[in-house]
Amino acid sequence: VVEPAGAGPSPNRGSDRNRDRVVRVTAESLTRLLGLAGEALVQTHRLPPLVESLWRFKGRQTGLLETLQLLEDHVSNREGALTAADRDRLANAKTQAAQGLQKLGETVEAIEEFARQSEDLSSRLHHEVLTSRMRPLADGIRGFPRLVRDLARELGKQARFEVAGETTGVDRDILDRLEAPLNHLIRNALDHGLEMPEERRAAGKRAGDTIHLEAR
């Protein structure tokens, strides 16, 4: 909140402090941020396949360890098949394979957790930047109630304007482009979609009706 120099204390100053502070950011900057957030989200989607390939690799390592175990069992039942030094080497290879398998499993689990957290973070970042580009529908339709009132009076018809979903977020670029087509639709609704009061009464309808705009 910026106050003019020399201004006295504002009676609403306490409540002003609780308002969200606003920083001016250009639309181009927001667009670039949105693009970067989107790229970050895409990059995180590359992690799950990598994790899956590591799990497959772990499966192959498990198979290797099982093969070493079978080999050790086989030679253990055959006297003289291997020297003592060879038996030690085989046992050592099995031990190293088991340790490597355990370490690989721990690493893959850590990467998998990192991938989940990264995807969640990137998704929230993308959503937050996307939300920062949004404006409530109400910002783009402020002149429509008066448009309906004035045009209805000009056409000799009775109509009121009703909106549902005024707080629905709309991309600011899209909202800027919505005014003209919505204006055209509302004018058509009044001009061609709503009969004159006497025609409506003759058809058993009420004299006026509602133009309803809904956003969701």
Tab-separated table of C-alpha atoms in Angstrom:
chain	number	residue	atom	x	y	z
A	1	VAL	CA	0.000	0.000	0.000
A	2	VAL	CA	1.501	3.354	-1.027
A	3	GLU	CA	0.230	6.518	0.655
A	4	PRO	CA	0.778	10.117	-0.540
A	5	ALA	CA	3.532	12.011	1.267
A	6	GLY	CA	2.223	13.747	4.362
A	7	ALA	CA	-0.985	11.749	4.448
A	8	GLY	CA	-2.381	11.081	7.881
A	9	PRO	CA	-3.044	7.605	9.272
A	10	SER	CA	-5.707	5.778	7.345
A	11	PRO	CA	-8.583	4.314	9.380
A	12	ASN	CA	-8.221	1.143	7.313
A	13	ARG	CA	-4.464	0.981	7.637
A	14	GLY	CA	-4.594	-2.098	9.859
A	15	SER	CA	-6.685	-4.010	7.373
A	16	ASP	CA	-4.505	-2.760	4.506
A	17	ARG	CA	-1.486	-4.451	6.060
A	18	ASN	CA	-3.263	-7.770	5.780
A	19	ARG	CA	-3.900	-7.425	2.064
A	20	ASP	CA	-1.802	-9.371	-0.397
A	21	ARG	CA	1.044	-7.227	-1.674
A	22	VAL	CA	1.007	-6.769	-5.433
A	23	VAL	CA	4.048	-6.767	-7.696
A	24	ARG	CA	3.743	-5.580	-11.292
A	25	VAL	CA	4.837	-8.317	-13.693
A	26	THR	CA	4.562	-8.065	-17.465
A	27	ALA	CA	2.434	-10.551	-19.350
A	28	GLU	CA	5.518	-11.528	-21.368
A	29	SER	CA	7.370	-12.418	-18.157
A	30	LEU	CA	4.470	-14.558	-16.995
A	31	THR	CA	4.386	-16.271	-20.375
A	32	ARG	CA	8.082	-17.094	-20.124
A	33	LEU	CA	7.627	-18.372	-16.566
A	34	LEU	CA	4.747	-20.529	-17.707
A	35	GLY	CA	6.889	-21.932	-20.513
A	36	LEU	CA	9.742	-22.746	-18.120
A	37	ALA	CA	7.355	-24.337	-15.632
A	38	GLY	CA	5.904	-26.428	-18.444
A	39	GLU	CA	9.371	-27.542	-19.535
A	40	ALA	CA	10.215	-28.490	-15.934
A	41	LEU	CA	7.037	-30.567	-15.764
A	42	VAL	CA	7.913	-32.307	-19.041
A	43	GLN	CA	11.430	-33.067	-17.807
A	44	THR	CA	10.123	-34.692	-14.618
A	45	HIS	CA	8.021	-37.017	-16.779
A	46	ARG	CA	11.292	-38.472	-18.083
A	47	LEU	CA	12.222	-39.758	-14.627
A	48	PRO	CA	9.662	-42.597	-14.209
A	49	PRO	CA	10.914	-44.511	-17.291
A	50	LEU	CA	14.464	-44.154	-15.961
A	51	VAL	CA	13.388	-45.545	-12.597
A	52	GLU	CA	11.612	-48.418	-14.348
A	53	SER	CA	14.787	-49.284	-16.283
A	54	LEU	CA	16.757	-49.297	-13.021
A	55	TRP	CA	14.260	-51.712	-11.480
A	56	ARG	CA	14.718	-54.006	-14.497
A	57	PHE	CA	18.485	-53.761	-14.053
A	58	LYS	CA	18.052	-54.699	-10.400
A	59	GLY	CA	16.081	-57.747	-11.538
A	60	ARG	CA	18.994	-58.827	-13.752
A	61	GLN	CA	21.406	-58.345	-10.863
A	62	THR	CA	19.175	-60.522	-8.713
A	63	GLY	CA	19.360	-63.195	-11.388
A	64	LEU	CA	23.166	-62.905	-11.438
A	65	LEU	CA	23.339	-63.357	-7.681
A	66	GLU	CA	21.110	-66.413	-7.899
A	67	THR	CA	23.383	-67.860	-10.598
A	68	LEU	CA	26.424	-67.332	-8.392
A	69	GLN	CA	24.643	-69.042	-5.519
A	70	LEU	CA	23.763	-72.034	-7.714
A	71	LEU	CA	27.349	-72.183	-8.935
A	72	GLU	CA	28.677	-72.134	-5.377
A	73	ASP	CA	26.249	-74.879	-4.328
A	74	HIS	CA	27.226	-76.952	-7.332
A	75	VAL	CA	30.988	-76.789	-6.792
A	76	SER	CA	30.616	-77.237	-3.042
A	77	ASN	CA	29.225	-80.731	-3.661
A	78	ARG	CA	32.140	-81.712	-5.886
A	79	GLU	CA	35.410	-82.370	-4.132
A	80	GLY	CA	38.378	-81.070	-6.068
A	81	ALA	CA	36.273	-79.145	-8.588
A	82	LEU	CA	37.804	-75.835	-7.458
A	83	THR	CA	40.863	-74.916	-5.458
A	84	ALA	CA	40.427	-73.233	-2.101
A	85	ALA	CA	41.524	-69.929	-3.647
A	86	ASP	CA	38.894	-70.276	-6.376
A	87	ARG	CA	36.237	-71.050	-3.780
A	88	ASP	CA	37.228	-67.912	-1.899
A	89	ARG	CA	37.009	-65.870	-5.084
A	90	LEU	CA	33.529	-67.246	-5.798
A	91	ALA	CA	32.347	-66.550	-2.275
A	92	ASN	CA	33.792	-63.042	-2.480
A	93	ALA	CA	32.066	-62.438	-5.835
A	94	LYS	CA	28.754	-63.571	-4.326
A	95	THR	CA	29.230	-61.263	-1.340
A	96	GLN	CA	30.051	-58.296	-3.553
A	97	ALA	CA	27.071	-59.038	-5.785
A	98	ALA	CA	24.760	-59.167	-2.764
A	99	GLN	CA	26.114	-55.879	-1.421
A	100	GLY	CA	25.835	-54.263	-4.843
A	101	LEU	CA	22.254	-55.494	-5.187
A	102	GLN	CA	21.305	-54.055	-1.829
A	103	LYS	CA	22.940	-50.717	-2.653
A	104	LEU	CA	21.249	-50.662	-6.060
A	105	GLY	CA	17.862	-51.269	-4.445
A	106	GLU	CA	18.403	-48.408	-1.984
A	107	THR	CA	19.526	-46.082	-4.794
A	108	VAL	CA	16.561	-46.921	-7.018
A	109	GLU	CA	14.139	-46.328	-4.133
A	110	ALA	CA	15.779	-42.946	-3.457
A	111	ILE	CA	15.579	-41.969	-7.144
A	112	GLU	CA	11.953	-43.103	-7.282
A	113	GLU	CA	11.093	-40.948	-4.279
A	114	PHE	CA	12.981	-38.021	-5.825
A	115	ALA	CA	11.035	-38.507	-9.066
A	116	ARG	CA	7.713	-38.419	-7.187
A	117	GLN	CA	8.664	-35.286	-5.276
A	118	SER	CA	10.022	-33.573	-8.403
A	119	GLU	CA	6.867	-34.294	-10.350
A	120	ASP	CA	4.708	-33.010	-7.501
A	121	LEU	CA	6.820	-29.854	-7.172
A	122	SER	CA	6.830	-29.213	-10.923
A	123	SER	CA	3.070	-29.738	-11.098
A	124	ARG	CA	2.473	-27.277	-8.272
A	125	LEU	CA	4.868	-24.766	-9.845
A	126	HIS	CA	3.124	-25.064	-13.212
A	127	HIS	CA	-0.283	-24.672	-11.589
A	128	GLU	CA	0.852	-21.642	-9.559
A	129	VAL	CA	2.294	-19.860	-12.610
A	130	LEU	CA	-0.800	-20.757	-14.619
A	131	THR	CA	-2.987	-19.332	-11.861
A	132	SER	CA	-0.959	-16.106	-11.835
A	133	ARG	CA	-2.032	-15.539	-15.446
A	134	MET	CA	-5.683	-15.876	-14.525
A	135	ARG	CA	-8.172	-13.091	-13.949
A	136	PRO	CA	-11.714	-13.520	-12.676
A	137	LEU	CA	-14.401	-13.449	-15.352
A	138	ALA	CA	-15.928	-10.452	-13.561
A	139	ASP	CA	-13.016	-8.282	-14.754
A	140	GLY	CA	-14.045	-8.760	-18.369
A	141	ILE	CA	-17.829	-8.331	-18.111
A	142	ARG	CA	-18.245	-5.256	-15.956
A	143	GLY	CA	-20.006	-3.339	-18.717
A	144	PHE	CA	-22.501	-6.054	-19.629
A	145	PRO	CA	-25.256	-5.277	-17.063
A	146	ARG	CA	-25.422	-1.710	-18.379
A	147	LEU	CA	-25.303	-2.989	-21.975
A	148	VAL	CA	-28.330	-5.228	-21.342
A	149	ARG	CA	-30.213	-2.475	-19.517
A	150	ASP	CA	-29.598	0.188	-22.179
A	151	LEU	CA	-30.173	-2.087	-25.172
A	152	ALA	CA	-33.358	-3.538	-23.691
A	153	ARG	CA	-34.691	-0.033	-23.148
A	154	GLU	CA	-33.752	0.913	-26.707
A	155	LEU	CA	-35.537	-2.149	-28.121
A	156	GLY	CA	-38.581	-1.745	-25.859
A	157	LYS	CA	-37.975	-5.092	-24.207
A	158	GLN	CA	-37.666	-6.210	-20.591
A	159	ALA	CA	-34.539	-8.114	-19.639
A	160	ARG	CA	-32.100	-8.472	-16.812
A	161	PHE	CA	-28.551	-9.782	-16.869
A	162	GLU	CA	-27.472	-12.606	-14.572
A	163	VAL	CA	-24.002	-14.098	-14.123
A	164	ALA	CA	-22.887	-17.340	-12.503
A	165	GLY	CA	-19.217	-18.072	-11.930
A	166	GLU	CA	-17.925	-14.506	-11.789
A	167	THR	CA	-14.842	-15.693	-9.910
A	168	THR	CA	-13.977	-18.359	-12.493
A	169	GLY	CA	-10.383	-17.827	-13.587
A	170	VAL	CA	-9.754	-17.027	-17.240
A	171	ASP	CA	-6.376	-16.587	-18.900
A	172	ARG	CA	-5.803	-12.837	-19.158
A	173	ASP	CA	-5.114	-12.957	-22.906
A	174	ILE	CA	-8.283	-14.951	-23.536
A	175	LEU	CA	-10.333	-12.698	-21.268
A	176	ASP	CA	-9.239	-9.641	-23.258
A	177	ARG	CA	-10.500	-11.311	-26.424
A	178	LEU	CA	-13.786	-12.513	-24.926
A	179	GLU	CA	-15.437	-9.115	-24.595
A	180	ALA	CA	-16.252	-8.632	-28.294
A	181	PRO	CA	-17.794	-12.077	-28.966
A	182	LEU	CA	-19.727	-12.040	-25.681
A	183	ASN	CA	-20.990	-8.557	-26.493
A	184	HIS	CA	-22.173	-9.853	-29.869
A	185	LEU	CA	-23.911	-12.878	-28.288
A	186	ILE	CA	-25.689	-10.751	-25.712
A	187	ARG	CA	-26.896	-8.304	-28.344
A	188	ASN	CA	-28.191	-11.189	-30.450
A	189	ALA	CA	-29.929	-12.713	-27.437
A	190	LEU	CA	-31.716	-9.437	-26.764
A	191	ASP	CA	-32.476	-8.624	-30.381
A	192	HIS	CA	-33.430	-12.069	-31.710
A	193	GLY	CA	-33.894	-14.362	-28.730
A	194	LEU	CA	-36.239	-12.257	-26.618
A	195	GLU	CA	-39.714	-11.330	-27.855
A	196	MET	CA	-41.499	-8.052	-27.218
A	197	PRO	CA	-43.435	-7.938	-23.910
A	198	GLU	CA	-46.853	-8.053	-25.600
A	199	GLU	CA	-45.828	-11.080	-27.688
A	200	ARG	CA	-44.639	-12.874	-24.577
A	201	ARG	CA	-47.820	-12.136	-22.675
A	202	ALA	CA	-49.909	-13.380	-25.603
A	203	ALA	CA	-47.922	-16.624	-25.512
A	204	GLY	CA	-48.566	-17.001	-21.782
A	205	LYS	CA	-45.068	-15.931	-20.763
A	206	ARG	CA	-43.981	-13.232	-18.392
A	207	ALA	CA	-43.238	-9.873	-19.967
A	208	GLY	CA	-39.468	-10.028	-19.428
A	209	ASP	CA	-36.794	-12.661	-19.071
A	210	THR	CA	-33.184	-13.207	-18.045
A	211	ILE	CA	-29.991	-13.364	-20.057
A	212	HIS	CA	-27.847	-15.830	-18.130
A	213	LEU	CA	-24.086	-16.030	-18.553
A	214	GLU	CA	-22.277	-18.859	-16.794
A	215	ALA	CA	-18.572	-19.635	-16.584
A	216	ARG	CA	-17.068	-22.806	-15.143
